[in-house]
Coordinates of C-alpha atoms in Angstrom, one line a residue:
X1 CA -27.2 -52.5 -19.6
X2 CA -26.3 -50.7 -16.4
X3 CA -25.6 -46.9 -17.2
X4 CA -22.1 -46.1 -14.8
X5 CA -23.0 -43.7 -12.0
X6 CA -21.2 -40.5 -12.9
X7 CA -20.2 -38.4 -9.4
X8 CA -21.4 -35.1 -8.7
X9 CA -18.9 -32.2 -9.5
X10 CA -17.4 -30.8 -6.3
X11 CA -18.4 -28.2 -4.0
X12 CA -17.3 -24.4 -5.9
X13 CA -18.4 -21.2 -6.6
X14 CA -19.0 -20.3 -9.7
X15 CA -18.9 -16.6 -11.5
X16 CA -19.9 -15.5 -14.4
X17 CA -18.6 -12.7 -15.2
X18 CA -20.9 -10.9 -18.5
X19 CA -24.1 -12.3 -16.3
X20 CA -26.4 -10.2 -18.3
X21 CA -24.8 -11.4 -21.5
X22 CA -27.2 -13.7 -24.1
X23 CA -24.2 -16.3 -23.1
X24 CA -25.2 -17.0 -19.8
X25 CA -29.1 -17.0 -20.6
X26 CA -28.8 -19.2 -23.8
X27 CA -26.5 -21.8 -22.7
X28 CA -24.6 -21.3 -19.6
X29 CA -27.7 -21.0 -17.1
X30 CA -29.4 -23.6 -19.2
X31 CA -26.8 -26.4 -19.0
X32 CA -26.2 -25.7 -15.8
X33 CA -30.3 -26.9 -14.7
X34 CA -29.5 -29.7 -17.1
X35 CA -26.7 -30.7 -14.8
X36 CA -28.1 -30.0 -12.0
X37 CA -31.2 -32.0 -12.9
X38 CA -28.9 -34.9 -13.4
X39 CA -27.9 -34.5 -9.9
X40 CA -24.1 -34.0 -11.5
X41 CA -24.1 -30.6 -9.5
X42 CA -22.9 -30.5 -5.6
X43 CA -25.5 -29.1 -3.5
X44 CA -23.2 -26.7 -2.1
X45 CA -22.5 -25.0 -5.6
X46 CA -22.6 -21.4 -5.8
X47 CA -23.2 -19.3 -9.0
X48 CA -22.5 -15.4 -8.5
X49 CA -23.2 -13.5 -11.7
X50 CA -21.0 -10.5 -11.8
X51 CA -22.1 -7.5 -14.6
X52 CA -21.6 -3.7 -14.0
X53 CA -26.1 -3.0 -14.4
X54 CA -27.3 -2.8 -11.1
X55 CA -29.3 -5.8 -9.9
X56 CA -29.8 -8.1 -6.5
X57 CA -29.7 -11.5 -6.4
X58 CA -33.6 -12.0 -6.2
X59 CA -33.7 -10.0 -9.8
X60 CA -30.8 -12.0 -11.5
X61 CA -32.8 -15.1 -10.7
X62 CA -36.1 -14.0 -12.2
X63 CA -34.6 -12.6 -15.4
X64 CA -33.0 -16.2 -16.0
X65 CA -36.2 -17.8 -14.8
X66 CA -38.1 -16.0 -17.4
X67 CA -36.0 -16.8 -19.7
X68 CA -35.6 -20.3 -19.7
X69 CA -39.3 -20.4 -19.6
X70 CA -39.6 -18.6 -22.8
X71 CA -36.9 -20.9 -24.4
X72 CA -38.6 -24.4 -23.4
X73 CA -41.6 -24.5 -20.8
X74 CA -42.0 -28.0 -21.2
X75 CA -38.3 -28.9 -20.4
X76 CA -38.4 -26.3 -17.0
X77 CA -39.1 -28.4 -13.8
X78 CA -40.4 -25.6 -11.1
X79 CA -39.2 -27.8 -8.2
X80 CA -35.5 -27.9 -9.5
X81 CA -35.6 -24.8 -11.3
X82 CA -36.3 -23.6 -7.4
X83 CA -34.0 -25.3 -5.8
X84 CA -31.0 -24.3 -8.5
X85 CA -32.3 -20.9 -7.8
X86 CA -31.5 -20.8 -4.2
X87 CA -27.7 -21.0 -5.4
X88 CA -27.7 -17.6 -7.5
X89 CA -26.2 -14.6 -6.2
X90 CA -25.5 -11.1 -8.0
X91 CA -22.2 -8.8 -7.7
X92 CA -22.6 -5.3 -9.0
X93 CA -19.1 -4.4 -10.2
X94 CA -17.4 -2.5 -13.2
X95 CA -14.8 -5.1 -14.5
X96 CA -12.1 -2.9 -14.5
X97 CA -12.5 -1.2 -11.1
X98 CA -10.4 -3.2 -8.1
X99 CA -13.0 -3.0 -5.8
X100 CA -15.0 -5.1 -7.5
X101 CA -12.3 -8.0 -7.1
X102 CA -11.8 -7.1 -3.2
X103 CA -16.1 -8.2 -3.1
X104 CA -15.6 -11.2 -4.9
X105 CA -12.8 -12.3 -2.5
X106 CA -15.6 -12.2 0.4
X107 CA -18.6 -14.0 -1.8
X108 CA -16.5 -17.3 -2.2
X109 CA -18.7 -19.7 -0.3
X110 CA -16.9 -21.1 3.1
X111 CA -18.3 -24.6 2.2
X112 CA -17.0 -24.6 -1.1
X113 CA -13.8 -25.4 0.4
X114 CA -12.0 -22.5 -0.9
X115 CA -12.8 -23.4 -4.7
X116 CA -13.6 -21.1 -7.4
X117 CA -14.4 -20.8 -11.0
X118 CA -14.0 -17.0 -12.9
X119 CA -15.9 -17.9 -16.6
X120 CA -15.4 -14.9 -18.3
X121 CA -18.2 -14.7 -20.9
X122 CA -17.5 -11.0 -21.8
X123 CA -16.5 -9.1 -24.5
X124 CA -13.0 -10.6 -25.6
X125 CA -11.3 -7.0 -25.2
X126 CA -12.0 -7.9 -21.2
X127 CA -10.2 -11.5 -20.9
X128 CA -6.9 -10.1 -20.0
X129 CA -8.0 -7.2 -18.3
X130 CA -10.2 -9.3 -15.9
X131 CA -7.5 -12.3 -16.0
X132 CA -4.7 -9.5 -14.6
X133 CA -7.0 -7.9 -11.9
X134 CA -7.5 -11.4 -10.3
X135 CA -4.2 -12.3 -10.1
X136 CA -3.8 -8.7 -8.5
X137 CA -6.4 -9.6 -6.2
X138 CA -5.1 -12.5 -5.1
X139 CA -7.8 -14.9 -6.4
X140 CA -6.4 -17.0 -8.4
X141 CA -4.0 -18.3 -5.6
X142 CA -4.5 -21.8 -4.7
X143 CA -1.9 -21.8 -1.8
X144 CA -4.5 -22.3 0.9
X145 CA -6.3 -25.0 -0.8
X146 CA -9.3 -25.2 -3.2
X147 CA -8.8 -25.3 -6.7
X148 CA -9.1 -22.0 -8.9
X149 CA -10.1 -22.0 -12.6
X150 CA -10.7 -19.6 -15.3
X151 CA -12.6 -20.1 -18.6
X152 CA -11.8 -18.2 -21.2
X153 CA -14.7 -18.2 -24.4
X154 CA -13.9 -17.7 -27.8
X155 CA -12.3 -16.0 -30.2
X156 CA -9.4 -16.0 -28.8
X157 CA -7.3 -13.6 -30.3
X158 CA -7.7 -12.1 -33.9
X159 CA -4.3 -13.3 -35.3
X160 CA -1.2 -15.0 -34.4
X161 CA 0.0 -12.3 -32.8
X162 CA -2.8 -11.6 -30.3
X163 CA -3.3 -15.1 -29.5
X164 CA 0.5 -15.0 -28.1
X165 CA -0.4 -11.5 -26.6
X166 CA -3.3 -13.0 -24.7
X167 CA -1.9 -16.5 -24.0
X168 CA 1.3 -14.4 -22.3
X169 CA -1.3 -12.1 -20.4
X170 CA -3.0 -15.6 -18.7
X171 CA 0.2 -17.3 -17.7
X172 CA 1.4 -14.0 -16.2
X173 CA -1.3 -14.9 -13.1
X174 CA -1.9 -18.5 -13.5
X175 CA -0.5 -21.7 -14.7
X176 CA -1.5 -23.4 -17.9
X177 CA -3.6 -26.4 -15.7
X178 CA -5.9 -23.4 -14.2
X179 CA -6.8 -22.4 -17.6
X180 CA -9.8 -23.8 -19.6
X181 CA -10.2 -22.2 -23.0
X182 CA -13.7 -23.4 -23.8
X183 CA -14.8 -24.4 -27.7
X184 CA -18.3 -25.4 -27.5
X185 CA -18.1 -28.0 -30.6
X186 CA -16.2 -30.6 -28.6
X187 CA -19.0 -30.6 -26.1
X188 CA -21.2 -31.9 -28.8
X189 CA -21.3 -35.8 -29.0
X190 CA -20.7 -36.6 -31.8
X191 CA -17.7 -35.2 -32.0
X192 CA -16.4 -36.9 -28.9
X193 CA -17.7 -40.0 -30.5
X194 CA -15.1 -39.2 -33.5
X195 CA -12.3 -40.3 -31.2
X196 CA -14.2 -43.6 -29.7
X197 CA -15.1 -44.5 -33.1
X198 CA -11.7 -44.2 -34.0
X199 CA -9.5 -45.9 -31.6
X200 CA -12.0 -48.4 -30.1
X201 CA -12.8 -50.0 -33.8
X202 CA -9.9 -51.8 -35.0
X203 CA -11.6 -51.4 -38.5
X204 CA -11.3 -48.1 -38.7
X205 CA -7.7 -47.8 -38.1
X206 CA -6.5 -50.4 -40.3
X207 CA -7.8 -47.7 -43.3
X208 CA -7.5 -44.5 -41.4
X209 CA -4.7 -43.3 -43.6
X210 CA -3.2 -41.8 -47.3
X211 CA -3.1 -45.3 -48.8
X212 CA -6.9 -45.6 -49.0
X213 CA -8.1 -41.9 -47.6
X214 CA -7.9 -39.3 -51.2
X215 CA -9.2 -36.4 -49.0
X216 CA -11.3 -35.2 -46.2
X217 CA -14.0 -32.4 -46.4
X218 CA -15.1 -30.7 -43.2
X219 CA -18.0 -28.5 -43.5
X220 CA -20.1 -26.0 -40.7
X221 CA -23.1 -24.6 -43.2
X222 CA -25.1 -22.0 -41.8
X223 CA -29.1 -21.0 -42.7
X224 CA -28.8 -17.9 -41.0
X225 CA -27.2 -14.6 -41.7
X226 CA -25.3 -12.3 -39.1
X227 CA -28.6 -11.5 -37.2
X228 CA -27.8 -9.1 -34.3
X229 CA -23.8 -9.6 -34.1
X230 CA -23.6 -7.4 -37.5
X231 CA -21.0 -4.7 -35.3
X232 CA -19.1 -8.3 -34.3
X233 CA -19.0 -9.9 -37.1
X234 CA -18.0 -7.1 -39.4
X235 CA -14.3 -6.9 -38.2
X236 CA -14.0 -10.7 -37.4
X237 CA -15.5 -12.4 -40.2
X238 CA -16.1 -16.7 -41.6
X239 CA -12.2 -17.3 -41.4
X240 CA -11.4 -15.6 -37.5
X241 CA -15.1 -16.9 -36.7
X242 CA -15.1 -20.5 -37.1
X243 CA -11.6 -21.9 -38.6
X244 CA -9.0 -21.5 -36.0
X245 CA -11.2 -23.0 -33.5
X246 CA -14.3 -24.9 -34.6
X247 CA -13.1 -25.9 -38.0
X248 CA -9.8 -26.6 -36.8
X249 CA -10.7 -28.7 -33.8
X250 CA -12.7 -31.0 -35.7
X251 CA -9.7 -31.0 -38.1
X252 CA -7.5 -32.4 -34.9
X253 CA -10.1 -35.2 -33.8
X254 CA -9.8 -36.6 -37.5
X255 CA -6.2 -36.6 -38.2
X256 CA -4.6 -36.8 -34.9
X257 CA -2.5 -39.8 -33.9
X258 CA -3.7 -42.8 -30.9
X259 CA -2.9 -40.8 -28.2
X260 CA -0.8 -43.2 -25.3
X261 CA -4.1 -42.3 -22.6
X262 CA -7.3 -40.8 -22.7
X263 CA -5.5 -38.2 -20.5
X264 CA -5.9 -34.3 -20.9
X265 CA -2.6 -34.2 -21.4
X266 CA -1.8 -37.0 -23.8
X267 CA -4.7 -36.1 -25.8
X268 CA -3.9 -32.6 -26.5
X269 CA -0.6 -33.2 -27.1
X270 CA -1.8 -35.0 -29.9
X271 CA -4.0 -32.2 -31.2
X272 CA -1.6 -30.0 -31.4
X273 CA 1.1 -31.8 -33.2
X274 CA -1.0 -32.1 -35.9
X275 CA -2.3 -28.8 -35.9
X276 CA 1.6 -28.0 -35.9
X277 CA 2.0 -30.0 -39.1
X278 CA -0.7 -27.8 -41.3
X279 CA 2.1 -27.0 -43.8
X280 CA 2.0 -22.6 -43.9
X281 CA 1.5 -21.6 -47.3
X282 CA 3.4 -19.0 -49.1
X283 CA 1.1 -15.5 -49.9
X284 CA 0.9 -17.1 -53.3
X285 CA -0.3 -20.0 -52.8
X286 CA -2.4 -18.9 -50.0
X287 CA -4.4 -17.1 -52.6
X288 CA -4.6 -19.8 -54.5
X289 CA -5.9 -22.7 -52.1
X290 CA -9.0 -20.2 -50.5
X291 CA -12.0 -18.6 -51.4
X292 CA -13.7 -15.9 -49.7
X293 CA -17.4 -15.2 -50.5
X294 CA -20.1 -12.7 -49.1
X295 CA -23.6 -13.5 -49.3
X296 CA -25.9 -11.4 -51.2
X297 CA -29.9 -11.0 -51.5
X298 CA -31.7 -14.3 -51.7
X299 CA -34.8 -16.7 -50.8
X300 CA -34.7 -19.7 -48.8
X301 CA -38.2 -21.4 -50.2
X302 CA -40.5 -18.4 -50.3
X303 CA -39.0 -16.1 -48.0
X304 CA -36.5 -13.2 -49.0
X305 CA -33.0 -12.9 -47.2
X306 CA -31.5 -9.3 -47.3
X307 CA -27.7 -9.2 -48.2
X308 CA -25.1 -8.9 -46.0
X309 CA -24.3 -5.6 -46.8
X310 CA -28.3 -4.6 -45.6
X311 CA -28.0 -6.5 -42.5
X312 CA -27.8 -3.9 -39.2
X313 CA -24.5 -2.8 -38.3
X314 CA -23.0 -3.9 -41.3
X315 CA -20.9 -1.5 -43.7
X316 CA -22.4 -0.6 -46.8
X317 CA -19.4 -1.6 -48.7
X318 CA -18.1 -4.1 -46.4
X319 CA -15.3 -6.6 -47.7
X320 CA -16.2 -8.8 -44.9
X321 CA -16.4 -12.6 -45.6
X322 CA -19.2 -14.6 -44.7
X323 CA -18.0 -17.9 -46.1
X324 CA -14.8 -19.0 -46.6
X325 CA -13.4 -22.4 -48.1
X326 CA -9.7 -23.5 -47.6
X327 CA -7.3 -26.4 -49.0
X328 CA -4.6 -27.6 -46.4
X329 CA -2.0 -29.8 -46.2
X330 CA -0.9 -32.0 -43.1
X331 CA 2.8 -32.6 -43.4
X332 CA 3.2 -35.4 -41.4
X333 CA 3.3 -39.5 -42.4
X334 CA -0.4 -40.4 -42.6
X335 CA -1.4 -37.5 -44.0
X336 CA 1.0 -37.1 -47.0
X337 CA -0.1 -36.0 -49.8
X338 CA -4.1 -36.1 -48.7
X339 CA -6.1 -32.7 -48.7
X340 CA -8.2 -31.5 -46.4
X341 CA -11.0 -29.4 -47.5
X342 CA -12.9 -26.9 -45.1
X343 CA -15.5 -24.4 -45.9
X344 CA -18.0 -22.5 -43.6
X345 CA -20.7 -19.9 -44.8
X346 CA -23.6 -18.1 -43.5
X347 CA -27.3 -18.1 -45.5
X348 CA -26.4 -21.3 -47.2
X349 CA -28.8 -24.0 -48.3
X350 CA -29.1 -26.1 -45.4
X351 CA -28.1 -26.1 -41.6
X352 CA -25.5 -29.0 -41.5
X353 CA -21.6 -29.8 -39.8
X354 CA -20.4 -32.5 -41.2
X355 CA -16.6 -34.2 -41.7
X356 CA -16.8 -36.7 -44.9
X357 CA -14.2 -38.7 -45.4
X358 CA -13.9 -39.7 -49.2
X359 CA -12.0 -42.8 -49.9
X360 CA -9.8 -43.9 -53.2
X361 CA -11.5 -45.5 -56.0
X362 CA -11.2 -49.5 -56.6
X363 CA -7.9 -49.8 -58.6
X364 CA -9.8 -50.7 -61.9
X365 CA -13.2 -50.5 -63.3
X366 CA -14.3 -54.5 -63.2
X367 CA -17.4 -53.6 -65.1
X368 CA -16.3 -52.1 -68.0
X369 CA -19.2 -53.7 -70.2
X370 CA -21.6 -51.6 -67.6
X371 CA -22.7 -47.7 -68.0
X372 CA -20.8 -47.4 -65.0
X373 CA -17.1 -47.4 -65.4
X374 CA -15.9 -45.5 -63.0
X375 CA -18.5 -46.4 -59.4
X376 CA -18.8 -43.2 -57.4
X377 CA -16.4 -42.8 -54.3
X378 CA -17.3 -44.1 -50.6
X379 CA -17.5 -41.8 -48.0
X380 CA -17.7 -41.9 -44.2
X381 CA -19.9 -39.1 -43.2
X382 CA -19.7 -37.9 -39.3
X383 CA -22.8 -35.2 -38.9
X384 CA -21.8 -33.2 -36.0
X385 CA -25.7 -31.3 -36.4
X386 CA -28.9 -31.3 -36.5
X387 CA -28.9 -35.1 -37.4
X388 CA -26.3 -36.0 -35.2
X389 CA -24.7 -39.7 -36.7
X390 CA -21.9 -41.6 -39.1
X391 CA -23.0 -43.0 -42.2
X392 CA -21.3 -45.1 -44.4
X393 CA -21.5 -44.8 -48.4
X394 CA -21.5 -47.9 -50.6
X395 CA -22.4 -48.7 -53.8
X396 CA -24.9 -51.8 -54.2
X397 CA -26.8 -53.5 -57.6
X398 CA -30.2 -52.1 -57.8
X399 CA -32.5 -55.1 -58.3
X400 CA -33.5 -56.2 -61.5
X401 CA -32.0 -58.1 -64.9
X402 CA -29.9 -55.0 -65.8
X403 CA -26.3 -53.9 -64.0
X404 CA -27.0 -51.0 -62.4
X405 CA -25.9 -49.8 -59.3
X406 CA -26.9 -47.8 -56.8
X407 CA -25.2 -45.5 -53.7
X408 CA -27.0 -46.7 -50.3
X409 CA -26.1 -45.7 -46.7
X410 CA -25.3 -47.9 -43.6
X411 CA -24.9 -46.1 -40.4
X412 CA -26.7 -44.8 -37.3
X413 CA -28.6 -41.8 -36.0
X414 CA -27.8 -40.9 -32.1
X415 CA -31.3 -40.2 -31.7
X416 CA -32.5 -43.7 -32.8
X417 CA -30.2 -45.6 -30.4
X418 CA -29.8 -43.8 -27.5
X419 CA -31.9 -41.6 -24.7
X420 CA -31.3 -37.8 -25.8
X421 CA -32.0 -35.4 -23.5
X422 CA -32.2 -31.5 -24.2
X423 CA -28.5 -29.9 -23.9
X424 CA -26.9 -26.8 -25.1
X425 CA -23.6 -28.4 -26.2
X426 CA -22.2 -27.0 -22.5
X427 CA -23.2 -29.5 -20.5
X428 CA -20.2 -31.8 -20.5
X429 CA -17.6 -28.7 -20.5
X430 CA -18.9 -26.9 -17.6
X431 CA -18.8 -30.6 -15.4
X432 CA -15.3 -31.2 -16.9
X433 CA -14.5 -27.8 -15.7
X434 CA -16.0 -28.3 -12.1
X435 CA -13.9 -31.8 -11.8
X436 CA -10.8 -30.8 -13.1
X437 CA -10.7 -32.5 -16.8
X438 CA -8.8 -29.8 -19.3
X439 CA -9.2 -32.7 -22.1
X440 CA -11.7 -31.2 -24.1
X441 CA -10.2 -27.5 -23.7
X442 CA -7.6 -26.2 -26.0
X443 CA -3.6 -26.0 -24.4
X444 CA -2.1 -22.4 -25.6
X445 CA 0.2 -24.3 -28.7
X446 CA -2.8 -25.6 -29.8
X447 CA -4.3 -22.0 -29.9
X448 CA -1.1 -20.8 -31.3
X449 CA -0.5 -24.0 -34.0
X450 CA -4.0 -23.2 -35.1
X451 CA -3.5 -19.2 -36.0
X452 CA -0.1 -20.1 -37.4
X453 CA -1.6 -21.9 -39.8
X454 CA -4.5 -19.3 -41.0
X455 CA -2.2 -16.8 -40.9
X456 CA -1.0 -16.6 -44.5
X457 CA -4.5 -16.3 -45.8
X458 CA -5.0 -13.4 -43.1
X459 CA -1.7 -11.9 -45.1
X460 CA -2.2 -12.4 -48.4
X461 CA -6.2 -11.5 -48.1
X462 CA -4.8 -7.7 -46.3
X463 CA -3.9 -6.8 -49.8
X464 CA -5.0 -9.2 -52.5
X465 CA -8.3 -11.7 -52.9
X466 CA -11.5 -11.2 -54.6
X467 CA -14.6 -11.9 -52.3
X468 CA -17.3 -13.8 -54.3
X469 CA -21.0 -12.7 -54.3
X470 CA -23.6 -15.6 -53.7
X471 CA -26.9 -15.5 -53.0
X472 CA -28.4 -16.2 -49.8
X473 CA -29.9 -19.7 -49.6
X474 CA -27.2 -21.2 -51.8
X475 CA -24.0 -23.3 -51.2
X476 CA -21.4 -20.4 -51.3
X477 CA -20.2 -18.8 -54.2
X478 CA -19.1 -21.2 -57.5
X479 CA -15.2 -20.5 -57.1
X480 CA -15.1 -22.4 -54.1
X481 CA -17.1 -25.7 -56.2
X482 CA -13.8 -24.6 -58.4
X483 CA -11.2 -24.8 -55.3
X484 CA -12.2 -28.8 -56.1
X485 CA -12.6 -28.9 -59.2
X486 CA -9.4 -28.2 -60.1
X487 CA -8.4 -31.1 -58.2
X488 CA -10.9 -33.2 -60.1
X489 CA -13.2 -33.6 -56.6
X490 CA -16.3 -32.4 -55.4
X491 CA -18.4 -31.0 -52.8
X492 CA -20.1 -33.7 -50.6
X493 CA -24.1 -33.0 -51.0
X494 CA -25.0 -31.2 -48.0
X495 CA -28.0 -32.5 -46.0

């Protein structure tokens, strides 16, 4: 099979604006050599990094170099490494001083055609700060030609509030199509695959609904604790961290309707309807259908894991939660009356992000004469990471004279069937950015939809809400097994 010949991204220059951010040498600078060793960057491409610590363009290019030769010598090509190189350039600029907007007016490359990206991967307290000084400065005008884009990273706002604050800020300057809010998740595959295997199977749609779906459980499980983001993580927190985004996005690939065109448009429309139809629980009930937890001291296998609360840049007697589990509702036709269960937590048991999909019981127990009356539920399992892959659960007869039966898995593993190459996750949402594609990016209602409906468990956790203790290494604390218990469900094993 003939693999279609995907075009190079157009002529542009790129800047990066928090170049001496771990952002920019983890996974921008190296998705960008995986691009470029894919020949899907234009040769005319420049990348300016732009950071307030002095530095010329020669020394920007060796501190990545090194870098990326530390991460994965193997994977590092010299030849293209050198010629990617040949595209960096440096600004020295404070981010809030004018004149470092004036210089980046004169560093957009003539053959670029006028284009030009601004990916702010800063601190958040400097997206609309940055954002207002380039529309002061005039660069975000595309009036003479050439396309100009800016990229905003997450978290994107803190609350409802904030998000409207900042979404208000960016469409002072620019309009809405020169905006890319970036979540890294959907540049995985597998969860782009979620909406091919959806609507190119006719199976799956025929089923993909409350009459035979009893709930959905989406799940982002974490081995390790806060690390170095203790000052960052101690007044954002599981919920702000991962639900209004990742969580949520995932949420929207799942439940969202056929779209009428795999068009940016059409497809986040889409999105955020059904992110619009999370139905917004009272304070009570908010209470009620989450659990907060906080991870305590702990051993994964032989090693001990300090608490939370012992981690650097952490408050002694922080209330902070590090994993959180939520029951929502999707008030709309094909989603009436199924939950959806999501939980994320740091130190748990396992590394895994996974949606499974649990389907209704047969409408009777044929074997009644059996030790199994009741078979065990099928699920769909979609693992996002490490094992990227859908599985299927069944239930089949173990061999033998006696009736037993046994759960077995049909489904695939991306590495098994297809050529996978080493990528950060970035790789397809920094080309979509270059050629104009906001499908994977998130549309301000979708931002908005999204902290709407985590905002009454922000509320109701400001002055109520225990947070659980669990050890690190284990699966969260027990009240959040008892957010589905009570609903006579379970967890789906990790793993």
């Amino acid at each position: 099979m003939t693999r279609p010949t995907i075009p190079a991204a157009p002529p542009c220059t790129l800047f990066l604006f928090g170049a001496n951010g771990d952002l920019v040498k983890r996974l921008l600078m190296p998705a960008l050599y995986n691009l470029s060793r894919d020949g899907l960057l234009d040769r005319n491409l420049r990348i300016v990094g732009v950071d307030h610590n002095p530095a010329s363009a020669e020394d920007f290019a060796e501190r990545l170099h090194r870098f990326m030769l530390e991460r994965d010598p193997q994977c590092l090509d010299e030849k293209r490494w050198q010629r990617l190189a040949k595209s960096l350039d440096y600004q020295t600029g404070d981010f809030l001083d004018p004149a470092t907007y004036t210089a980046l007016t004169k560093r957009i490359d003539k053959t670029s055609h006028g284009n030009a990206i601004f990916y702010l991967a800063t601190s958040p307290r400097f997206f609309p700060e940055v954002a207002q000084r380039l529309g002061e400065a005039g660069l975000l005008d595309e009036r003479a030609g050439g396309f100009r884009r800016v990229v905003v990273e997450k978290p994107f706002g803190t609350d409802l509030a904030s998000a409207e604050a900042l979404n208000a800020c960016l469409l002072k300057v620019m309009s809405e199509r020169q905006i890319y809010r970036i979540d890294h998740y959907l540049g995985k595959e597998t969860v782009q695959n979620i909406l091919v295997s959806r609507f190119s199977n006719g199976l799956f749609e025929s089923f993909w609904n409350n009459h035979y779906i009893d709930h959905v459980q989406i799940t982002a499980a974490e081995t390790v604790g806060v690390e170095t983001r203790g000052a960052f993580y101690d007044h954002t927190g599981a919920l702000r961290d991962m639900v209004p985004n990742h969580l949520f996005q995932l949420l929207a690939m799942v439940a969202m309707e056929p779209p009428a065109a795999f068009g940016a448009d059409a497809v986040r429309s889409e999105k955020a309807k059904v992110i619009g139809a999370i139905r917004p629980w009272s304070t009570k009930l908010a209470l009620k259908n989450s659990v907060r937890g906080q991870y305590t001291a702990g051993k994964q296998g032989r090693k001990r894991l300090p608490g939370y609360r012992q981690e650097p840049n952490v408050a002694e007697d922080s209330q902070t939660e590090t994993y959180v589990a939520l029951k929502v509702m999707i008030d709309n036709w094909r989603w009436a009356g199924v939950p959806f269960y999501l939980r994320t937590g740091k130190r748990m048991s396992v590394r895994d992000t996974e949606i499974a999909i649990c389907f209704k019981p047969a409408p009777y127990a044929q074997f009644r004469e059996s030790e199994l009356e009741r078979p065990k539920p099928n699920y769909l399992k979609i693992q996002i990471q490490p094992n990227e892959g859908m599985w299927f659960d069944l239930q089949a007869k173990r061999p033998g004279p006696e009736l037993v039966m046994e759960n077995v898995e049909l489904g695939f593993a991306y590495k098994d069937f297809f050529k996978m190459t080493p990528a950060t996750g970035y790789e397809t949402l920094i080309y979509d950015c270059l050629t104009g594609d906001q499908t994977l990016f998130q549309r301000a209602d979708n931002i908005e939809n999204g902290w709407r409906a985590v905002q009454p468990f922000l509320d109701a956790w400001a002055t109520d809400g225990e947070v659980h203790a669990y050890p690190a290494g284990e699966d969260g604390p027990e009240a959040g097994n008892e957010l589905l218990a009570r609903d006579k469900r379970e967890w789906h094993t990790l793993g």
